Amino acid sequence: QKEVEQDPGPLSVPEGAIVSLNCTYSNSAFQYFMWYRQYSRKGPELLMYTYSSGNKEDGRFTAQVDKSSKYISLFIRDSQPSDSATYLCAMSDAGGTSYGKLTFGQGTILTVHP
Amino acid sequence: EPEVTQTPSHQVTQMGQEVILRCVPISNHLYFYWYRQILGQKVEFLVSFYNNEISEKSEIFDDQFSVERPDGSNFTLKIRSTKLEDSAMYFCASSEVTGETQYFGPGTRLLVL
């Protein structure tokens, strides 16, 4: 089983739709969960960061973590064409054995069409 | 807003040559990382660095790789003898506290011929 699994898509939605992206993981030591957005041939840009379980909202973005199910989600409301990018989940057990090493999912390619 | 910078943006080299990739992390950050992304694949961890020494390295980070913080601002990744399979995008990242938000640079695209 892969440590972090993410459906690569591609996912295509109309402008204004609610987008749901998710990742599952197998390492129960993960405590820090992040979502990055990556445009083609650019560096990952941090979108959301969550520690342990729960929800976090920032504007049109909501991140959810369910540690009991080892499942994390990112919701994008009122999606815009500028949201078209690859979305990467990443996680870490920092403070444990990994010294901050991030383990990434494959990335989901999202296209929002006008 | 502070950001991580990387130079060069592109590097083409011949197999067997040495390359040095450079990064300037965010100034008050103490933890530094290198990752790589082969085209179409996942972002993969290479190495973490704190207090002038390697904290952790992956199995990819073999004896051909080294990292250094030569002064108070730069953080470098050296590949001693490049191989074709080293062709990838290399990202530097930094964080203020271990494990928390890591900020990535724009990357260096390395092509080994």
Short mmCIF file of C-alpha atoms in Angstrom, two decimals:
data_model
loop_
_atom_site.label_atom_id
_atom_site.label_comp_id
_atom_site.label_asym_id
_atom_site.label_seq_id
_atom_site.Cartn_x
_atom_site.Cartn_y
_atom_site.Cartn_z
CA GLN A 1 0.00 0.00 0.00
CA LYS A 2 1.33 3.43 -0.94
CA GLU A 3 1.97 5.74 1.98
CA VAL A 4 -0.17 8.52 0.47
CA GLU A 5 -2.72 7.93 -2.27
CA GLN A 6 -4.37 10.62 -4.32
CA ASP A 7 -6.56 10.24 -7.36
CA PRO A 8 -4.64 11.94 -10.17
CA GLY A 9 -7.83 12.82 -12.06
CA PRO A 10 -7.95 14.73 -14.29
CA LEU A 11 -10.98 16.51 -12.86
CA SER A 12 -12.90 18.97 -15.01
CA VAL A 13 -15.66 21.17 -13.55
CA PRO A 14 -17.64 24.22 -14.66
CA GLU A 15 -16.93 27.60 -13.14
CA GLY A 16 -18.82 28.04 -9.87
CA ALA A 17 -18.85 24.35 -8.98
CA ILE A 18 -17.80 22.96 -5.61
CA VAL A 19 -14.67 20.86 -5.97
CA SER A 20 -13.76 18.04 -3.64
CA LEU A 21 -10.21 16.69 -3.58
CA ASN A 22 -9.00 14.01 -1.24
CA CYS A 23 -6.14 11.81 -0.12
CA THR A 24 -5.84 8.69 1.96
CA TYR A 25 -2.79 7.64 3.88
CA SER A 26 -1.50 4.64 5.74
CA ASN A 27 1.00 6.08 8.25
CA SER A 28 -0.87 6.79 11.50
CA ALA A 29 2.07 8.89 12.73
CA PHE A 30 1.22 11.71 10.31
CA GLN A 31 0.04 14.74 12.25
CA TYR A 32 0.58 17.69 9.92
CA PHE A 33 -1.43 17.90 6.72
CA MET A 34 -1.00 20.37 3.90
CA TRP A 35 -2.47 21.18 0.56
CA TYR A 36 -0.31 22.74 -2.10
CA ARG A 37 -1.28 24.12 -5.49
CA GLN A 38 1.17 23.68 -8.33
CA TYR A 39 0.93 25.39 -11.69
CA SER A 40 2.67 23.77 -14.62
CA ARG A 41 6.46 23.69 -14.16
CA LYS A 42 6.32 25.86 -11.03
CA GLY A 43 7.00 25.25 -7.35
CA PRO A 44 4.28 24.03 -4.98
CA GLU A 45 2.43 26.93 -3.37
CA LEU A 46 1.06 26.35 0.13
CA LEU A 47 -2.73 26.66 0.31
CA MET A 48 -3.82 25.12 3.60
CA TYR A 49 -2.15 23.66 6.65
CA THR A 50 -3.89 21.63 9.35
CA TYR A 51 -2.59 20.00 12.48
CA SER A 52 -4.25 16.76 13.58
CA SER A 53 -7.99 16.28 12.99
CA GLY A 54 -10.63 18.88 12.26
CA ASN A 55 -11.63 21.50 9.75
CA LYS A 56 -9.98 24.70 8.66
CA GLU A 57 -11.48 27.34 6.41
CA ASP A 58 -9.76 30.09 4.45
CA GLY A 59 -11.91 32.02 2.03
CA ARG A 60 -13.22 29.63 -0.62
CA PHE A 61 -11.04 26.77 0.67
CA THR A 62 -11.86 24.28 3.43
CA ALA A 63 -9.50 21.56 4.57
CA GLN A 64 -10.74 18.56 6.54
CA VAL A 65 -8.75 15.90 8.32
CA ASP A 66 -10.22 12.66 9.63
CA LYS A 67 -7.40 10.82 11.36
CA SER A 68 -9.61 7.91 12.37
CA SER A 69 -10.23 7.17 8.69
CA LYS A 70 -6.80 8.37 7.54
CA TYR A 71 -8.52 10.63 5.04
CA ILE A 72 -8.06 14.29 4.21
CA SER A 73 -10.06 16.55 1.93
CA LEU A 74 -9.86 19.94 0.32
CA PHE A 75 -13.05 21.69 -0.78
CA ILE A 76 -13.05 24.63 -3.15
CA ARG A 77 -16.26 26.64 -3.30
CA ASP A 78 -17.27 28.83 -6.24
CA SER A 79 -14.40 27.48 -8.32
CA GLN A 80 -12.77 29.85 -10.79
CA PRO A 81 -10.77 29.21 -13.98
CA SER A 82 -7.73 30.55 -12.09
CA ASP A 83 -8.06 27.55 -9.74
CA SER A 84 -7.01 25.30 -12.62
CA ALA A 85 -3.80 23.65 -11.41
CA THR A 86 -2.47 20.46 -9.85
CA TYR A 87 -3.39 20.06 -6.19
CA LEU A 88 -0.96 18.15 -4.00
CA CYS A 89 -1.65 16.78 -0.57
CA ALA A 90 1.36 16.43 1.71
CA MET A 91 1.84 15.22 5.23
CA SER A 92 4.44 14.89 7.95
CA ASP A 93 4.94 13.33 11.33
CA ALA A 94 7.40 16.05 12.32
CA GLY A 95 8.67 15.84 15.82
CA GLY A 96 8.53 12.10 15.49
CA THR A 97 11.18 10.38 13.45
CA SER A 98 11.06 12.36 10.26
CA TYR A 99 12.41 15.86 11.05
CA GLY A 100 9.82 17.48 8.84
CA LYS A 101 10.04 15.30 5.75
CA LEU A 102 6.92 15.81 3.67
CA THR A 103 5.34 12.84 1.91
CA PHE A 104 3.32 13.91 -1.10
CA GLY A 105 0.41 12.45 -2.98
CA GLN A 106 0.51 12.08 -6.74
CA GLY A 107 -1.44 15.29 -7.27
CA THR A 108 -4.89 15.86 -8.80
CA ILE A 109 -5.08 17.84 -12.04
CA LEU A 110 -8.04 20.23 -11.87
CA THR A 111 -9.48 22.22 -14.76
CA VAL A 112 -12.23 24.77 -14.16
CA HIS A 113 -13.81 25.79 -17.44
CA PRO A 114 -15.74 29.04 -17.93
CA GLU B 1 6.08 38.70 1.25
CA PRO B 2 9.27 36.71 1.90
CA GLU B 3 9.92 33.87 -0.52
CA VAL B 4 12.39 31.13 -1.28
CA THR B 5 14.49 31.81 -4.35
CA GLN B 6 16.47 29.35 -6.46
CA THR B 7 19.12 29.67 -9.13
CA PRO B 8 19.51 28.80 -11.89
CA SER B 9 15.99 28.27 -13.17
CA HIS B 10 17.29 25.86 -15.82
CA GLN B 11 20.50 23.87 -16.02
CA VAL B 12 21.64 21.60 -18.84
CA THR B 13 24.68 19.44 -18.20
CA GLN B 14 26.50 16.46 -19.61
CA MET B 15 26.37 13.12 -17.85
CA GLY B 16 29.22 12.81 -15.37
CA GLN B 17 29.51 16.53 -14.75
CA GLU B 18 29.07 18.19 -11.36
CA VAL B 19 26.22 20.61 -10.80
CA ILE B 20 25.46 22.93 -7.91
CA LEU B 21 21.93 24.13 -7.37
CA ARG B 22 21.48 27.18 -5.19
CA CYS B 23 18.73 28.31 -2.88
CA VAL B 24 18.15 31.28 -0.64
CA PRO B 25 15.64 30.23 2.05
CA ILE B 26 13.36 32.65 3.89
CA SER B 27 15.59 34.63 6.23
CA ASN B 28 14.24 33.64 9.66
CA HIS B 29 13.75 29.98 8.77
CA LEU B 30 15.93 27.37 10.42
CA TYR B 31 14.99 24.15 8.58
CA PHE B 32 15.91 23.56 4.97
CA TYR B 33 14.93 20.86 2.52
CA TRP B 34 15.53 19.62 -0.98
CA TYR B 35 12.92 17.75 -2.97
CA ARG B 36 12.82 16.61 -6.55
CA GLN B 37 10.06 15.92 -9.04
CA ILE B 38 10.68 13.82 -12.10
CA LEU B 39 8.33 14.86 -14.90
CA GLY B 40 4.86 13.40 -14.32
CA GLN B 41 5.78 11.90 -10.96
CA LYS B 42 5.37 12.74 -7.28
CA VAL B 43 7.38 15.31 -5.41
CA GLU B 44 10.00 13.26 -3.52
CA PHE B 45 11.94 14.17 -0.41
CA LEU B 46 15.72 14.19 -0.72
CA VAL B 47 17.18 15.71 2.43
CA SER B 48 16.50 17.91 5.43
CA PHE B 49 19.08 20.16 7.06
CA TYR B 50 19.17 21.90 10.41
CA ASN B 51 21.87 23.47 12.52
CA ASN B 52 24.47 22.90 9.80
CA GLU B 53 23.95 19.20 9.51
CA ILE B 54 21.75 16.73 7.71
CA SER B 55 18.75 15.70 9.81
CA GLU B 56 17.39 13.07 7.48
CA LYS B 57 17.99 11.85 3.96
CA SER B 58 16.13 9.56 1.61
CA GLU B 59 17.54 6.56 -0.21
CA ILE B 60 17.74 8.73 -3.32
CA PHE B 61 20.29 10.94 -1.56
CA ASP B 62 23.33 8.76 -2.09
CA ASP B 63 27.05 9.59 -1.99
CA GLN B 64 26.74 11.59 -5.22
CA PHE B 65 24.67 14.20 -3.42
CA SER B 66 25.75 16.71 -0.81
CA VAL B 67 24.29 19.81 0.78
CA GLU B 68 25.91 22.82 2.31
CA ARG B 69 25.05 26.11 3.89
CA PRO B 70 28.20 28.02 2.94
CA ASP B 71 27.10 31.30 4.51
CA GLY B 72 24.16 32.75 6.42
CA SER B 73 21.85 32.92 3.45
CA ASN B 74 22.57 30.26 0.81
CA PHE B 75 21.74 26.57 0.83
CA THR B 76 23.19 24.42 -1.94
CA LEU B 77 22.68 20.98 -3.40
CA LYS B 78 25.63 19.45 -5.22
CA ILE B 79 25.45 16.45 -7.49
CA ARG B 80 29.00 15.22 -8.02
CA SER B 81 28.64 13.11 -11.14
CA THR B 82 25.27 13.52 -12.78
CA LYS B 83 23.37 10.63 -14.33
CA LEU B 84 20.61 10.71 -16.93
CA GLU B 85 18.10 9.76 -14.25
CA ASP B 86 18.97 12.88 -12.24
CA SER B 87 16.99 14.91 -14.77
CA ALA B 88 14.17 16.44 -12.76
CA MET B 89 12.84 19.59 -11.19
CA TYR B 90 14.65 20.27 -7.91
CA PHE B 91 12.83 22.27 -5.25
CA CYS B 92 14.28 23.90 -2.19
CA ALA B 93 11.99 24.52 0.78
CA SER B 94 12.33 26.09 4.19
CA SER B 95 10.34 26.24 7.39
CA GLU B 96 10.52 28.11 10.65
CA VAL B 97 9.68 25.07 12.73
CA THR B 98 10.23 21.45 11.84
CA GLY B 99 7.26 19.75 10.29
CA GLU B 100 5.13 22.82 9.95
CA THR B 101 4.50 24.87 6.89
CA GLN B 102 7.24 24.48 4.32
CA TYR B 103 7.58 27.13 1.67
CA PHE B 104 8.90 26.05 -1.68
CA GLY B 105 11.04 27.85 -4.20
CA PRO B 106 10.22 27.98 -7.92
CA GLY B 107 12.57 25.11 -8.69
CA THR B 108 15.57 24.40 -10.90
CA ARG B 109 14.92 22.29 -13.96
CA LEU B 110 17.94 20.03 -14.44
CA LEU B 111 18.47 18.22 -17.72
CA VAL B 112 21.29 15.70 -17.94
CA LEU B 113 22.30 14.74 -21.48
#
